[in-house]
């Protein structure tokens, strides 16, 4: 019995620790794979399978080109990573797609092996005799990866995709004529050095990349972020066109273009209204949002479009980039929106106009009014005095002139009301408008200040002695320049286009397309000559009022230019020119002479005036809005009844009882209801013509002469208060500033600006700028 118990004890002690007497059915050791609830056989530390890429796209190589497989990934039975010390690579065809068995380096052809003269193996790739497809793999621990296709073909010289015959609406994919998805792969052709297409089965996967990804995105199966299984599927986004680059075998080619449907119109409303005929009221305490309805050429609605919103009175009523209208001071303004290529509906220069892309689109106008009255702050100067006079109508006491280093030939206030730009033949003088102190002198940009950009960043200066046009940044003290002689300049309200006119040329600067220069052959009775403009640097003989003049329509589709015939250019390019688009072609001729011009803020009139005969030319105009013409010839203006876009009608009204030697300005009110004509005359009697245009297309307005107070002779210059209640006018004879009440057309006050010439004699006010001071 003792021996029996000893035998039992020996048996129990000999059972392995990992096995119980009850058996192993319920045990699952952690280092074994789990299969059918049991842990046995293969361990989680063992290599189960190998992933090798790029599996979905394969590798494309030209004859003699080398490439590299992606690093293989070793995985266990549960999908976890397994460390592999060394992989061995293989190929199905050593003569077509040879592979270094140790590194995975691929040769499109055959690698050198056992070369003489000590040349290392796998360093020379000999091209194959023809195209084909091979498969390569990676192996380790008796496990082989998935195969990866290697496409071998002749060297690639070009890749093309099919041409679109119709644009694609926003958020839609490119389809064929039957409405089926049409990935770019369907029309892609790859060409070899002989100019012949390479058969698609030898090419492999093409990767597509748009130059402008805001226009289109393209699925690539080689893209790890791709969620679509269709390679080359293109989805339209924002309007415009863009180049599509195609990459294969390390070669990138501009393969073609993609077109997302452009807008056909921009419908603006504020509180459900366009403000015509009754302006929309926006109080200073209640910003309001514009609503833009934008259909594309198929009728689908476009959202998220980057529009340039503009206000004709941005200091008083501003519009943000998102379309929020905010009032600060009382006035009336016209708000518009433009889809301006560069930031909206872009296109490569060589395909501008194709399927409507690359062309600007304008909205209707919305008239906005902020009621009330505001006091004004003015600055007064003369081309005959080295002084300027700041004038605050809320202050008491008489104004005090401030001396400048040189006699100015021009004065412009930036939109922000921050800086006064005084031009001279010696230097640019910059005055801080808040403190009325000299902030900067820059002798590098002498000349006449013609304009300042709407964002207040750039001043336009013309050195009329050396005939150079400068675009000057005051904050940086830097400039760019172009040769030219100019008399007037005006920016479009969005700041994207700068229009400059001179005696011989018309210049346009656009940030996207650069400078364009066109011949100005309009002529006219008071066109500046070079001697009038520079007078051998004698500022006492400078004429700041000679023509030609320029004014931009509202909405800003183009400028009208004065002359013996008044002409208009459009901002829709003529793309039928074989060499290069004509970006701002002439759009029409109005058979009426004008010396100076202005556009009314309601967009209904271009008003001009001439000295001989003394008259106002009222050009009623139906400014084209929406998309550019589909014939790609640009805008057209023609005499008509006002029923068609571009129609105009001409009426003339005599300026009675005055005999001007030259017209100096025609100034329209913010509400577009009244315009004043200022002039110079050898014999004058203090009459200031006020013109009230008709609200009916093609009907002439009326002229009323305002009698200025005793001592005034000719009204030389003028400006409206922003609230439209007052017109400030500088006069010869008494050399005073007259304050005209606009509703009653009466001279209510005179102010002595105390401007004197170097001899101490009083001189008239020739330059006036204004900004709102306070609300009353």
XYZ file of C-alpha atoms in Angstrom:
776
model
C 0.000 0.000 0.000
C 2.864 2.340 0.837
C 4.274 1.777 -2.623
C 0.873 2.591 -4.194
C 0.588 6.003 -2.513
C 4.157 6.814 -3.466
C 3.322 6.036 -7.095
C 0.262 8.354 -6.958
C 2.332 11.203 -5.500
C 4.996 10.785 -8.169
C 2.327 10.933 -10.919
C 0.776 14.177 -9.591
C 4.107 15.874 -9.240
C 5.072 14.982 -12.818
C 2.080 16.867 -14.406
C 3.288 20.065 -16.202
C 2.587 23.276 -14.300
C 0.536 24.719 -17.212
C -1.936 21.751 -17.197
C -4.449 21.061 -14.478
C -5.878 17.691 -13.693
C -9.207 19.024 -14.910
C -7.724 19.421 -18.447
C -7.016 22.473 -20.749
C -10.356 23.038 -22.373
C -11.006 26.351 -20.573
C -7.479 27.772 -20.754
C -6.221 30.471 -23.272
C -2.542 31.266 -22.841
C -1.898 34.846 -23.965
C 0.869 34.071 -26.469
C -1.288 31.857 -28.706
C -3.668 32.977 -31.450
C -7.351 32.564 -30.647
C -9.217 30.339 -33.079
C -12.677 28.931 -32.359
C -12.284 29.904 -28.727
C -9.112 27.843 -28.253
C -5.531 28.976 -27.989
C -3.152 26.601 -29.770
C -0.613 26.402 -32.572
C 0.433 29.831 -33.974
C 1.484 32.437 -31.462
C 0.767 36.183 -31.563
C 4.508 36.749 -31.833
C 4.588 34.772 -35.086
C 4.424 36.417 -38.531
C 1.038 35.607 -40.086
C 0.888 37.831 -43.163
C 2.670 40.750 -44.877
C 1.136 43.898 -46.348
C 3.081 45.413 -49.242
C 2.240 48.653 -51.008
C 1.294 50.493 -53.018
C -1.154 47.655 -53.540
C -4.057 49.602 -55.038
C -2.115 51.658 -57.564
C 1.025 49.666 -58.216
C 4.239 51.297 -59.398
C 4.733 52.896 -62.799
C 8.248 53.124 -64.250
C 9.664 54.205 -67.584
C 12.328 52.119 -69.334
C 15.526 52.187 -67.287
C 13.886 54.082 -64.416
C 14.337 52.889 -60.844
C 11.852 52.891 -58.005
C 11.329 51.643 -54.500
C 8.641 49.534 -52.865
C 6.972 50.817 -49.743
C 8.291 49.355 -46.518
C 6.446 46.066 -45.906
C 4.370 45.682 -42.755
C 4.485 42.370 -40.857
C 1.295 41.435 -39.008
C 0.250 38.625 -36.669
C -2.919 36.555 -36.771
C -4.828 39.256 -34.890
C -3.662 42.123 -37.118
C -1.072 43.372 -34.687
C 2.428 44.412 -35.738
C 5.238 41.902 -35.783
C 8.871 42.876 -35.984
C 10.641 41.391 -39.011
C 14.424 41.518 -39.134
C 14.786 40.984 -42.873
C 12.605 40.706 -45.962
C 13.464 39.007 -49.225
C 11.985 40.569 -52.357
C 11.057 38.756 -55.543
C 9.610 39.433 -58.984
C 7.725 37.471 -61.591
C 9.929 38.757 -64.411
C 13.606 39.559 -63.814
C 13.976 40.919 -67.361
C 11.070 43.350 -67.109
C 10.887 44.499 -63.483
C 14.005 43.329 -61.709
C 14.265 43.791 -57.948
C 17.046 43.896 -55.401
C 16.145 40.960 -53.123
C 17.596 42.700 -50.069
C 16.359 46.313 -50.413
C 13.271 46.161 -52.653
C 14.801 48.591 -55.174
C 13.102 48.025 -58.546
C 14.648 48.407 -61.988
C 12.487 48.885 -65.072
C 14.546 46.310 -66.933
C 17.419 44.286 -65.433
C 19.852 45.073 -62.624
C 23.543 44.395 -63.035
C 24.780 41.368 -61.125
C 28.337 40.081 -60.650
C 29.704 42.960 -62.689
C 33.356 43.172 -63.583
C 35.776 45.875 -62.451
C 34.289 45.977 -58.970
C 31.046 47.709 -59.944
C 28.545 47.152 -57.114
C 25.570 44.979 -57.874
C 22.151 46.537 -58.336
C 23.519 49.951 -59.398
C 22.999 49.847 -63.174
C 19.515 49.425 -64.667
C 19.411 48.144 -68.237
C 16.095 48.956 -70.030
C 13.892 46.075 -71.176
C 13.052 45.233 -74.752
C 9.385 46.158 -74.431
C 6.515 47.201 -72.204
C 4.736 44.937 -69.804
C 3.491 44.315 -66.270
C 5.258 42.278 -63.588
C 4.458 41.557 -59.961
C 6.771 41.883 -56.989
C 6.461 40.505 -53.452
C 8.183 40.541 -50.093
C 8.803 37.354 -48.048
C 9.906 36.487 -44.537
C 9.624 33.398 -42.300
C 7.981 31.412 -45.113
C 5.282 34.080 -45.445
C 4.790 35.946 -48.763
C 3.082 39.330 -49.124
C 0.366 40.382 -51.481
C 1.675 41.051 -55.009
C 2.235 44.622 -56.228
C 1.922 45.374 -59.932
C 4.846 47.111 -61.621
C 3.965 48.807 -64.918
C 6.866 49.184 -67.348
C 6.524 51.473 -70.363
C 8.433 53.874 -72.634
C 9.446 57.305 -71.223
C 6.422 59.595 -70.849
C 6.443 62.944 -72.647
C 2.873 64.131 -72.025
C -0.402 63.278 -70.328
C -3.743 64.650 -71.450
C -7.313 64.461 -70.240
C -10.429 64.979 -72.323
C -11.844 68.464 -72.842
C -15.008 69.432 -70.970
C -17.858 70.525 -73.200
C -19.974 71.699 -70.268
C -19.189 73.047 -66.835
C -20.022 71.188 -63.623
C -22.231 72.752 -60.945
C -21.022 73.172 -57.395
C -20.722 69.940 -55.365
C -21.504 67.796 -58.421
C -19.158 65.262 -60.028
C -18.049 65.259 -63.639
C -20.383 63.101 -65.728
C -20.619 61.975 -69.329
C -23.390 62.857 -71.757
C -25.531 60.073 -70.325
C -25.265 61.396 -66.795
C -22.918 58.665 -65.603
C -19.864 59.415 -63.485
C -16.926 60.182 -65.745
C -13.631 59.902 -63.855
C -10.685 61.572 -65.556
C -9.162 58.143 -66.108
C -11.798 57.530 -68.783
C -10.284 60.151 -71.079
C -6.644 60.138 -69.973
C -4.005 59.471 -72.601
C -0.316 58.996 -71.887
C 2.154 59.653 -74.709
C 5.636 58.307 -75.323
C 8.638 59.947 -77.022
C 7.338 59.034 -80.472
C 4.170 61.032 -79.825
C 2.058 57.910 -79.830
C -0.242 56.903 -76.965
C 1.084 54.215 -74.629
C -1.451 51.379 -74.160
C -3.330 51.935 -70.914
C -2.589 48.414 -69.581
C 1.129 49.282 -69.369
C 0.743 52.733 -67.788
C -0.512 52.171 -64.257
C -2.332 54.643 -62.046
C -2.267 58.371 -62.852
C -2.436 60.890 -59.985
C -4.418 64.085 -60.674
C -3.788 67.402 -58.912
C -5.667 70.688 -59.575
C -3.577 73.859 -59.489
C -6.505 75.601 -57.774
C -8.148 73.201 -55.340
C -10.933 75.704 -54.541
C -12.347 75.001 -58.007
C -12.242 71.193 -57.923
C -11.037 68.270 -55.847
C -10.076 64.956 -57.447
C -10.064 61.548 -55.842
C -6.827 59.618 -56.173
C -6.698 56.018 -55.042
C -3.043 56.616 -54.209
C -4.217 59.191 -51.660
C -4.377 57.651 -48.189
C -7.188 60.065 -47.255
C -9.341 59.008 -50.192
C -12.767 57.632 -49.333
C -13.953 56.986 -52.882
C -12.945 53.860 -54.789
C -13.041 55.675 -58.155
C -9.681 57.055 -59.203
C -9.854 60.414 -61.001
C -13.405 61.275 -59.901
C -13.643 65.107 -59.996
C -16.001 67.087 -57.728
C -16.751 70.744 -58.512
C -16.574 73.376 -55.790
C -16.311 77.149 -56.336
C -16.790 78.734 -59.798
C -13.822 79.024 -62.101
C -11.415 76.935 -64.123
C -8.045 75.467 -63.291
C -5.214 73.453 -64.790
C -5.202 69.750 -63.892
C -1.737 68.285 -63.482
C -1.314 64.551 -64.047
C 1.609 62.631 -62.551
C 2.830 59.195 -63.640
C 6.255 57.564 -63.342
C 7.682 60.703 -61.762
C 6.552 62.836 -64.705
C 4.064 65.658 -64.117
C 2.230 67.129 -67.072
C -0.383 69.862 -67.438
C -3.027 67.483 -68.702
C -6.017 69.753 -69.219
C -8.573 71.967 -67.487
C -11.577 71.625 -65.223
C -14.523 74.038 -65.272
C -16.908 74.699 -62.393
C -20.006 76.597 -63.549
C -19.745 80.387 -63.112
C -22.500 82.661 -61.795
C -24.861 84.292 -64.273
C -26.072 86.981 -61.873
C -25.850 88.236 -58.304
C -29.161 89.328 -56.831
C -28.676 91.572 -53.785
C -31.381 92.556 -51.321
C -31.403 94.181 -47.908
C -34.476 93.570 -45.794
C -36.068 92.140 -48.937
C -35.549 95.343 -50.936
C -33.077 96.820 -53.428
C -33.709 100.345 -52.153
C -35.191 101.509 -55.456
C -37.019 103.852 -55.541
C -37.096 104.126 -51.719
C -33.696 103.581 -50.061
C -33.367 100.916 -47.394
C -32.840 102.513 -43.987
C -29.959 101.295 -41.835
C -29.533 103.033 -38.493
C -26.147 103.515 -36.898
C -27.009 101.131 -34.065
C -28.335 98.247 -36.176
C -26.021 96.536 -38.701
C -27.896 94.516 -41.285
C -26.918 91.675 -43.609
C -27.242 91.639 -47.361
C -28.713 88.541 -48.973
C -27.075 87.414 -52.216
C -28.843 84.979 -54.536
C -26.385 83.538 -57.053
C -27.449 81.054 -59.769
C -24.915 79.415 -62.060
C -25.239 78.840 -65.794
C -27.320 75.710 -65.205
C -29.647 77.425 -62.735
C -28.147 75.736 -59.672
C -27.581 77.929 -56.620
C -23.992 78.768 -55.656
C -23.017 79.194 -52.003
C -19.803 80.264 -50.279
C -18.765 82.619 -53.076
C -16.084 85.208 -52.298
C -17.703 88.493 -53.352
C -16.278 92.005 -53.195
C -18.919 94.179 -51.547
C -18.552 97.905 -52.111
C -20.119 101.126 -50.857
C -19.887 104.479 -52.600
C -19.605 106.093 -49.142
C -17.483 103.537 -47.236
C -16.436 105.933 -44.472
C -20.063 106.550 -43.506
C -21.746 103.257 -44.467
C -19.386 100.300 -44.756
C -19.960 96.787 -46.073
C -17.895 93.919 -44.697
C -16.520 91.036 -46.743
C -19.420 88.925 -45.480
C -22.046 91.467 -46.612
C -22.836 93.162 -43.301
C -23.899 96.803 -43.755
C -22.795 99.028 -40.876
C -23.648 102.740 -40.652
C -21.470 105.231 -38.777
C -22.604 108.611 -40.105
C -25.702 109.858 -41.949
C -25.508 109.613 -45.736
C -26.900 107.766 -48.735
C -24.785 105.121 -50.418
C -25.007 102.590 -53.216
C -23.976 99.055 -52.322
C -22.953 96.538 -54.973
C -21.162 93.220 -55.136
C -18.741 91.911 -57.751
C -17.429 88.443 -58.428
C -13.977 89.554 -59.541
C -11.598 86.989 -61.103
C -8.536 86.450 -59.058
C -10.578 85.749 -55.947
C -13.864 84.741 -57.590
C -14.463 82.745 -60.799
C -10.740 82.559 -61.641
C -9.249 81.136 -64.824
C -5.794 80.704 -66.341
C -5.043 83.655 -68.625
C -5.010 81.556 -71.795
C -8.573 80.258 -71.297
C -10.309 83.355 -69.900
C -13.898 83.305 -71.124
C -14.063 79.570 -71.807
C -17.364 78.218 -70.451
C -17.797 81.611 -68.762
C -14.889 81.277 -66.350
C -12.377 84.043 -65.662
C -14.999 86.754 -66.269
C -16.380 89.248 -63.734
C -20.023 89.258 -62.673
C -21.774 92.262 -61.128
C -24.805 92.542 -58.888
C -27.700 94.929 -58.953
C -27.361 98.085 -56.854
C -28.916 98.458 -53.411
C -29.514 102.025 -52.205
C -28.999 102.461 -48.454
C -29.747 105.530 -46.359
C -28.796 106.409 -42.814
C -30.942 109.365 -41.739
C -29.706 112.371 -39.782
C -27.167 115.138 -40.205
C -23.486 115.270 -39.456
C -21.036 118.068 -39.060
C -17.956 118.040 -41.270
C -14.223 118.416 -41.051
C -12.524 119.901 -44.113
C -9.067 120.594 -45.427
C -8.476 123.410 -47.921
C -5.449 124.044 -50.132
C -4.335 125.725 -53.360
C -1.731 125.139 -56.065
C -0.656 128.740 -55.451
C 0.033 128.528 -51.705
C 2.406 126.600 -49.491
C -0.267 126.510 -46.773
C -3.204 124.243 -46.122
C -6.095 125.033 -43.787
C -7.864 122.466 -41.595
C -11.434 123.428 -40.801
C -13.555 121.799 -38.076
C -17.130 123.060 -38.250
C -17.742 122.056 -34.632
C -14.918 124.285 -33.395
C -15.082 127.981 -32.545
C -12.748 130.692 -33.771
C -11.193 131.288 -37.162
C -9.146 128.596 -38.920
C -5.351 128.634 -38.830
C -3.314 127.812 -41.966
C -0.421 125.368 -41.627
C 2.720 125.697 -43.717
C 4.013 122.875 -45.901
C 7.615 122.478 -47.064
C 6.558 123.107 -50.679
C 3.607 124.445 -52.659
C 1.311 121.467 -53.361
C -0.071 120.632 -56.781
C -2.673 118.209 -55.385
C -4.333 117.050 -52.174
C -6.075 113.704 -51.522
C -7.468 112.300 -48.260
C -7.404 108.525 -47.856
C -10.647 106.604 -47.240
C -9.778 106.004 -43.597
C -9.441 109.724 -42.974
C -5.948 109.059 -41.628
C -3.535 110.683 -44.071
C -3.523 113.705 -46.348
C -1.361 113.263 -49.437
C 0.095 116.495 -50.855
C 1.930 116.204 -54.162
C 4.670 118.540 -55.361
C 7.406 118.560 -57.972
C 9.962 118.237 -55.157
C 8.525 115.482 -53.011
C 5.454 113.776 -51.611
C 4.272 115.358 -48.363
C 2.220 113.191 -46.011
C 0.223 114.908 -43.252
C -1.443 113.151 -40.317
C -5.104 114.142 -40.643
C -5.712 113.691 -36.918
C -2.995 116.056 -35.741
C -2.456 118.096 -38.960
C 1.296 117.578 -38.601
C 3.778 116.581 -41.271
C 4.305 112.826 -40.949
C 6.605 112.084 -43.885
C 8.464 113.657 -46.793
C 9.508 111.379 -49.632
C 11.549 112.903 -52.471
C 11.566 109.556 -54.311
C 7.987 110.028 -55.540
C 7.545 113.632 -56.718
C 4.510 114.566 -58.778
C 0.741 114.931 -58.641
C -1.280 112.715 -56.292
C -4.135 111.416 -58.438
C -5.926 108.945 -56.136
C -5.658 106.724 -53.049
C -6.934 103.142 -53.037
C -10.186 102.287 -51.201
C -8.244 100.368 -48.539
C -6.001 103.445 -48.027
C -2.856 101.402 -48.680
C -1.707 102.778 -52.049
C -1.388 106.281 -53.480
C -1.274 106.905 -57.238
C 1.278 109.586 -58.098
C 2.296 110.887 -61.511
C 5.666 112.546 -62.019
C 4.583 114.632 -64.996
C 8.099 115.996 -65.547
C 9.703 112.578 -66.034
C 6.412 110.911 -67.044
C 6.403 108.147 -64.428
C 3.336 106.715 -62.670
C 4.018 105.497 -59.123
C 1.956 103.143 -56.970
C 3.181 104.181 -53.535
C 2.777 102.438 -50.167
C 3.018 105.025 -47.404
C 3.303 102.422 -44.639
C 6.275 100.733 -46.331
C 7.741 103.764 -48.079
C 8.069 101.639 -51.228
C 6.637 101.900 -54.725
C 6.297 100.282 -58.112
C 6.247 102.340 -61.280
C 5.393 102.407 -64.957
C 6.046 105.051 -67.596
C 3.158 107.377 -68.395
C 1.635 110.866 -68.338
C -1.697 111.226 -66.551
C -4.272 113.788 -65.463
C -6.852 111.758 -63.500
C -7.147 108.359 -61.823
C -9.959 106.459 -60.166
C -10.185 103.097 -58.467
C -13.169 100.818 -58.780
C -14.868 100.717 -55.351
C -13.570 97.200 -54.690
C -10.007 98.392 -55.281
C -9.330 95.614 -57.812
C -9.062 97.909 -60.854
C -7.221 101.203 -61.158
C -8.104 103.393 -64.157
C -5.733 106.200 -65.178
C -6.220 108.625 -68.050
C -3.727 110.943 -69.730
C -3.613 113.111 -72.846
C -2.395 110.222 -74.998
C -3.027 106.964 -73.167
C -5.476 105.077 -70.983
C -3.844 102.861 -68.347
C -5.389 100.087 -66.262
C -3.795 98.226 -63.389
C -5.311 95.009 -62.068
C -3.657 92.978 -59.329
C -4.310 89.728 -61.228
C -3.510 90.758 -64.809
C -1.063 93.646 -64.242
C -0.829 96.758 -66.418
C -2.694 97.320 -69.675
C -2.152 100.397 -71.844
C -4.453 101.662 -74.596
C -4.289 104.679 -76.888
C -6.513 107.609 -75.937
C -7.440 109.499 -79.094
C -10.539 111.252 -77.716
C -9.034 114.743 -77.928
C -11.080 117.614 -76.552
C -11.045 121.374 -76.102
C -9.205 121.485 -72.774
C -6.793 118.580 -73.044
C -3.637 119.077 -71.020
C -0.355 119.494 -72.812
C 2.949 118.498 -71.282
C 3.817 122.179 -70.794
C 0.534 122.771 -68.948
C 1.255 119.885 -66.645
C 4.847 120.585 -65.663
C 5.553 124.197 -66.788
C 9.235 123.714 -66.202
C 8.552 123.064 -62.528
C 6.907 126.473 -62.065
C 4.011 125.726 -59.654
C 2.431 129.146 -60.158
C 1.585 128.157 -63.738
C 0.344 124.631 -63.036
C -3.209 123.913 -64.208
C -4.804 121.287 -61.920
C -8.094 121.345 -63.847
C -7.246 120.490 -67.448
C -8.648 117.316 -68.982
C -9.049 114.476 -69.912
C -11.153 113.173 -67.068
C -12.397 109.718 -66.127
C -15.287 108.339 -64.076
C -16.299 104.775 -63.224
C -19.853 103.515 -63.632
C -21.921 102.218 -60.722
C -21.811 99.230 -60.566
C -18.185 99.509 -61.623
C -18.244 97.713 -64.975
C -15.934 100.248 -66.604
C -14.846 103.865 -67.033
C -16.186 106.683 -69.189
C -13.485 108.975 -70.610
C -13.996 112.621 -71.586
C -13.043 114.153 -74.931
C -14.468 115.485 -78.171
C -16.363 112.209 -78.118
C -16.995 110.551 -74.774
C -15.952 106.887 -74.786
C -16.526 103.953 -72.471
C -14.363 100.904 -71.825
C -15.655 97.698 -70.222
C -14.124 95.323 -67.719
C -15.349 92.244 -69.603
C -12.355 91.149 -71.709
C -12.389 90.483 -75.414
C -11.002 86.960 -75.513
C -11.283 86.485 -79.271
C -7.818 88.000 -79.736
C -5.492 85.113 -80.636
C -2.390 86.383 -78.852
C -3.728 87.711 -75.533
C -7.099 88.862 -74.190
C -7.890 92.557 -74.460
C -8.800 93.016 -70.823
C -10.498 96.424 -71.003
C -11.689 96.885 -74.591
C -13.556 99.957 -75.753
C -17.248 99.279 -75.245
C -18.845 102.231 -77.005
C -18.711 105.840 -78.135
C -21.113 108.537 -76.954
C -21.241 111.246 -79.600
C -21.055 114.195 -77.206
C -18.104 116.285 -76.045
C -17.212 116.488 -72.364
C -14.350 118.171 -70.511
C -15.072 116.648 -67.102
C -17.258 113.754 -65.988
C -18.904 112.186 -62.979
C -21.079 109.118 -62.401
C -24.148 109.515 -60.213
C -24.317 107.161 -57.257
C -27.626 105.674 -58.355
C -25.929 104.308 -61.473
C -28.399 106.043 -63.810
C -26.358 108.928 -65.223
C -22.947 109.904 -66.509
C -22.839 113.692 -66.253
C -20.373 115.763 -68.263
C -19.783 119.448 -68.796
C -17.998 121.575 -71.384
C -16.843 125.194 -71.411
C -17.428 125.738 -75.116
C -20.322 125.505 -75.535
C -21.172 126.005 -71.860
C -23.463 123.059 -71.254
C -24.150 119.912 -69.297
C -24.266 116.585 -71.109
C -26.577 114.174 -69.293
C -25.947 110.598 -70.469
C -28.723 108.374 -69.176
C -27.310 104.876 -68.992
C -28.551 101.386 -68.241
C -25.384 99.880 -66.806
C -25.094 96.168 -67.698
C -25.111 93.882 -64.675
C -24.696 90.136 -64.296
C -22.361 88.014 -66.388
C -20.242 89.135 -69.340
C -21.606 88.522 -72.857
C -21.274 84.942 -74.056
C -19.735 86.068 -77.379
C -16.532 86.934 -75.460
C -16.297 90.314 -77.217
C -16.737 92.350 -74.026
C -19.458 94.776 -72.994
C -21.256 96.979 -75.506
C -22.935 100.335 -74.922
C -25.287 101.641 -77.588
C -27.798 104.435 -78.014
C -31.221 103.103 -77.078
C -34.428 103.492 -75.130
C -33.176 102.036 -71.847
C -34.784 98.629 -72.288
C -31.534 96.765 -73.020
C -28.337 96.537 -70.966
C -25.818 99.085 -72.225
C -28.447 101.480 -73.627
C -27.682 105.183 -73.287
C -29.434 108.417 -74.252
C -27.983 111.935 -74.526
C -29.502 115.232 -73.386
C -27.775 118.581 -73.231
C -28.739 121.580 -71.110
C -27.162 125.001 -71.532
C -25.313 126.628 -68.654
C -26.897 130.059 -69.012
C -25.395 133.397 -67.954
C -21.878 132.049 -67.484
C -18.882 132.116 -69.852
C -16.345 129.643 -68.477
C -12.819 129.496 -69.822
C -12.585 125.964 -68.457
C -14.715 123.510 -66.524
C -12.914 122.490 -63.339
C -15.281 119.824 -61.948
C -18.752 118.396 -61.969
C -19.660 117.059 -58.531
C -22.632 114.778 -57.832
C -24.300 114.408 -54.431
C -24.384 111.122 -52.485
C -28.124 110.876 -53.198
C -27.583 111.590 -56.928
C -30.295 114.260 -56.833
C -28.086 117.352 -57.299
C -24.831 118.052 -59.121
C -22.814 121.269 -59.139
C -20.596 122.525 -61.964
C -17.471 124.462 -61.002
C -15.466 126.476 -63.517
C -12.895 129.165 -64.164
C -13.728 132.356 -66.072
C -12.113 135.654 -66.959
C -15.440 137.366 -66.329
C -17.767 135.803 -63.790
C -20.566 137.047 -61.566
C -20.719 134.497 -58.779
C -23.141 132.014 -60.356
C -22.918 128.340 -59.327
C -24.893 126.012 -61.664
C -26.853 123.244 -59.900
C -28.218 120.405 -62.038
C -31.042 118.108 -60.984
C -31.111 115.008 -63.232
C -34.395 113.384 -64.136
C -35.343 110.023 -62.667
C -36.735 109.008 -66.077
C -34.381 107.457 -68.623
C -33.608 109.772 -71.541
C -35.276 112.854 -70.050
C -33.239 116.011 -69.423
C -32.926 117.504 -65.961
C -33.053 121.145 -64.911
C -30.382 123.740 -64.130
C -30.625 126.362 -61.393
C -27.975 129.023 -60.873
C -27.108 129.614 -57.229
C -26.141 133.240 -56.597
C -23.084 133.356 -54.397
C -22.595 136.219 -51.956
C -21.084 139.510 -53.017
C -17.441 139.398 -53.976
C -17.406 135.850 -55.355
C -16.620 135.490 -59.043
C -16.040 131.944 -60.328
C -16.670 128.768 -58.281
C -13.427 126.821 -58.744
C -13.789 123.703 -56.602
C -16.362 122.040 -54.418
C -17.346 119.031 -52.320
C -20.556 117.752 -50.709
C -20.864 117.067 -47.013
C -21.312 113.325 -46.519
C -24.874 113.831 -45.244
C -25.776 115.566 -48.535
C -27.042 118.689 -46.784
C -24.226 121.080 -47.666
C -22.003 121.938 -50.611
C -18.689 123.638 -49.876
C -17.279 125.720 -52.745
C -14.087 127.724 -53.118
C -14.321 130.857 -55.242
C -12.130 133.356 -57.030
C -12.646 137.053 -56.436
C -13.162 136.883 -52.682
C -10.934 133.778 -52.193
C -13.366 132.408 -49.625
C -15.109 129.136 -48.895
C -18.893 129.352 -49.385
C -21.323 127.082 -47.569
C -24.335 126.201 -49.742
C -27.501 124.767 -48.236
C -28.402 122.062 -50.747
C -32.179 121.747 -50.135
C -32.756 125.494 -50.609
C -29.793 126.150 -52.976
C -28.768 129.228 -51.012
C -25.379 130.582 -49.959
C -25.591 130.583 -46.151
C -22.066 131.319 -44.938
C -18.529 132.256 -45.980
C -15.288 131.227 -44.309
C -11.862 132.757 -44.871
C -9.280 129.965 -45.260
C -6.415 132.508 -45.182
C -4.473 130.867 -47.982
C -1.746 133.138 -49.381
C 0.893 132.930 -52.097
C 4.632 133.515 -51.492
C 3.998 137.278 -51.866
C 1.368 137.238 -49.141
C -1.624 137.799 -51.447
C -4.794 135.775 -50.860
C -5.435 132.949 -53.319
C -8.574 130.877 -53.974
C -9.280 127.387 -52.643
C -8.583 124.834 -55.386
C -8.471 121.597 -53.389
C -11.124 120.554 -50.838
C -11.503 117.250 -49.020
C -14.063 116.391 -46.361
C -14.929 113.737 -43.811
C -17.816 113.452 -41.320
C -16.990 114.928 -37.902
C -19.932 114.170 -35.627
C -23.630 113.343 -35.758
C -26.176 115.991 -34.774
